[in-house]
Amino acid sequence: ALYSVVKTIKHALQAAFVLDATPYPYHKWLYAFAHFHPPPRSLLENIDTVMNEIKTNPEALLGPEIDNEVSHELRCIRFKLVDEAIRQGIVEPWLERWWLYMDRAKEIVDQVRWSDP
């Protein structure tokens, strides 16, 4: 679960950089660079709460999702990303029902080929 949470935070920061139209840095620097760009910066408070909860509460990733502080903060991150996308005019069904589009999205990513310069 811990690996999944960290991976989710990484993807959230990358998505925020995309919404900011900023090429995101090497993943090792995502958190540091997030302080300088509005959409990623808006997630930092939630990310800090998640990391602090994991660090201080050995049962942070256990229990029902509805009562779980980590799950609550990850939901807040998702809502912020969706709100920013909608604010920018991205209104698509996959924003709310993303699980229906995962397989197709993976297929598209697998088909991407960089052109020669």
Tab-separated table of C-alpha atoms in Angstrom:
chain	number	residue	atom	x	y	z
A	1	ALA	CA	0.000	0.000	0.000
A	2	LEU	CA	2.857	2.373	0.788
A	3	TYR	CA	4.325	1.959	-2.703
A	4	SER	CA	0.917	2.613	-4.232
A	5	VAL	CA	0.459	5.808	-2.215
A	6	VAL	CA	3.859	7.164	-3.243
A	7	LYS	CA	3.237	6.225	-6.872
A	8	THR	CA	-0.170	7.936	-6.731
A	9	ILE	CA	1.424	11.120	-5.378
A	10	LYS	CA	4.025	11.010	-8.161
A	11	HIS	CA	1.310	10.699	-10.817
A	12	ALA	CA	-0.710	13.493	-9.191
A	13	LEU	CA	2.264	15.857	-9.306
A	14	GLN	CA	2.982	14.921	-12.916
A	15	ALA	CA	-0.664	15.586	-13.818
A	16	ALA	CA	-0.515	18.955	-12.070
A	17	PHE	CA	2.585	19.896	-14.088
A	18	VAL	CA	0.770	18.895	-17.287
A	19	LEU	CA	-2.188	21.095	-16.303
A	20	ASP	CA	0.310	23.896	-15.682
A	21	ALA	CA	1.731	23.340	-19.204
A	22	THR	CA	5.151	22.984	-17.593
A	23	PRO	CA	7.481	20.158	-18.538
A	24	TYR	CA	7.847	18.315	-15.285
A	25	PRO	CA	11.307	17.507	-13.999
A	26	TYR	CA	12.874	14.149	-13.364
A	27	HIS	CA	10.609	12.375	-10.850
A	28	LYS	CA	13.168	12.759	-8.073
A	29	TRP	CA	12.609	16.544	-8.208
A	30	LEU	CA	8.810	16.652	-8.616
A	31	TYR	CA	8.122	17.721	-5.039
A	32	ALA	CA	10.861	20.378	-4.997
A	33	PHE	CA	9.788	21.932	-8.315
A	34	ALA	CA	6.111	21.840	-7.311
A	35	HIS	CA	6.714	24.801	-5.002
A	36	PHE	CA	7.215	27.080	-8.022
A	37	HIS	CA	4.098	26.285	-10.088
A	38	PRO	CA	0.485	26.961	-9.011
A	39	PRO	CA	-1.313	23.678	-9.885
A	40	PRO	CA	1.372	21.419	-8.352
A	41	ARG	CA	1.805	23.799	-5.394
A	42	SER	CA	-1.908	23.464	-4.593
A	43	LEU	CA	-1.345	19.758	-3.836
A	44	LEU	CA	1.553	20.175	-1.412
A	45	GLU	CA	-0.510	20.625	1.746
A	46	ASN	CA	-2.375	17.372	1.026
A	47	ILE	CA	0.853	15.553	0.151
A	48	ASP	CA	2.492	16.755	3.356
A	49	THR	CA	-0.514	15.533	5.347
A	50	VAL	CA	-0.308	12.100	3.682
A	51	MET	CA	3.417	11.775	4.343
A	52	ASN	CA	3.078	12.944	7.953
A	53	GLU	CA	0.213	10.511	8.557
A	54	ILE	CA	2.262	7.615	7.198
A	55	LYS	CA	5.276	8.658	9.256
A	56	THR	CA	3.455	9.120	12.566
A	57	ASN	CA	0.645	6.572	12.413
A	58	PRO	CA	1.623	2.920	11.940
A	59	GLU	CA	-1.987	2.108	11.057
A	60	ALA	CA	-2.314	4.945	8.522
A	61	LEU	CA	-2.970	2.633	5.587
A	62	LEU	CA	-5.347	0.302	7.435
A	63	GLY	CA	-9.009	0.430	8.239
A	64	PRO	CA	-12.065	1.391	6.259
A	65	GLU	CA	-11.390	3.878	3.478
A	66	ILE	CA	-14.081	6.244	4.710
A	67	ASP	CA	-12.217	6.678	8.030
A	68	ASN	CA	-8.729	6.744	6.539
A	69	GLU	CA	-6.912	10.096	6.549
A	70	VAL	CA	-4.597	9.042	3.710
A	71	SER	CA	-7.557	8.114	1.494
A	72	HIS	CA	-9.256	11.394	2.371
A	73	GLU	CA	-6.196	13.432	1.349
A	74	LEU	CA	-5.760	11.456	-1.893
A	75	ARG	CA	-9.421	12.186	-2.711
A	76	CYS	CA	-8.775	15.890	-2.077
A	77	ILE	CA	-5.793	15.762	-4.453
A	78	ARG	CA	-7.935	14.133	-7.125
A	79	PHE	CA	-10.696	16.718	-6.705
A	80	LYS	CA	-8.170	19.545	-7.059
A	81	LEU	CA	-6.799	18.026	-10.273
A	82	VAL	CA	-10.273	17.475	-11.727
A	83	ASP	CA	-11.335	21.015	-10.774
A	84	GLU	CA	-8.238	22.470	-12.452
A	85	ALA	CA	-8.870	20.419	-15.590
A	86	ILE	CA	-12.477	21.606	-15.742
A	87	ARG	CA	-11.363	25.210	-15.127
A	88	GLN	CA	-9.107	24.846	-18.169
A	89	GLY	CA	-11.982	23.561	-20.301
A	90	ILE	CA	-11.221	19.855	-20.105
A	91	VAL	CA	-14.656	18.359	-19.553
A	92	GLU	CA	-14.510	14.685	-20.437
A	93	PRO	CA	-16.309	11.616	-19.072
A	94	TRP	CA	-12.995	10.035	-18.042
A	95	LEU	CA	-12.475	12.732	-15.407
A	96	GLU	CA	-15.214	11.211	-13.272
A	97	ARG	CA	-15.330	7.608	-14.502
A	98	TRP	CA	-11.616	7.091	-15.111
A	99	TRP	CA	-11.638	3.337	-14.431
A	100	LEU	CA	-13.638	2.753	-17.623
A	101	TYR	CA	-10.827	4.217	-19.735
A	102	MET	CA	-7.690	2.717	-18.159
A	103	ASP	CA	-7.177	-0.120	-20.640
A	104	ARG	CA	-7.614	2.144	-23.655
A	105	ALA	CA	-5.257	4.738	-22.161
A	106	LYS	CA	-2.577	2.072	-21.628
A	107	GLU	CA	-2.965	0.943	-25.251
A	108	ILE	CA	-2.526	4.513	-26.482
A	109	VAL	CA	0.581	5.045	-24.341
A	110	ASP	CA	2.071	1.803	-25.651
A	111	GLN	CA	1.549	3.005	-29.230
A	112	VAL	CA	3.312	6.367	-28.785
A	113	ARG	CA	6.461	6.676	-30.870
A	114	TRP	CA	8.787	9.644	-30.815
A	115	SER	CA	9.638	11.005	-34.243
A	116	ASP	CA	13.216	11.430	-35.342
A	117	PRO	CA	14.478	15.041	-35.103
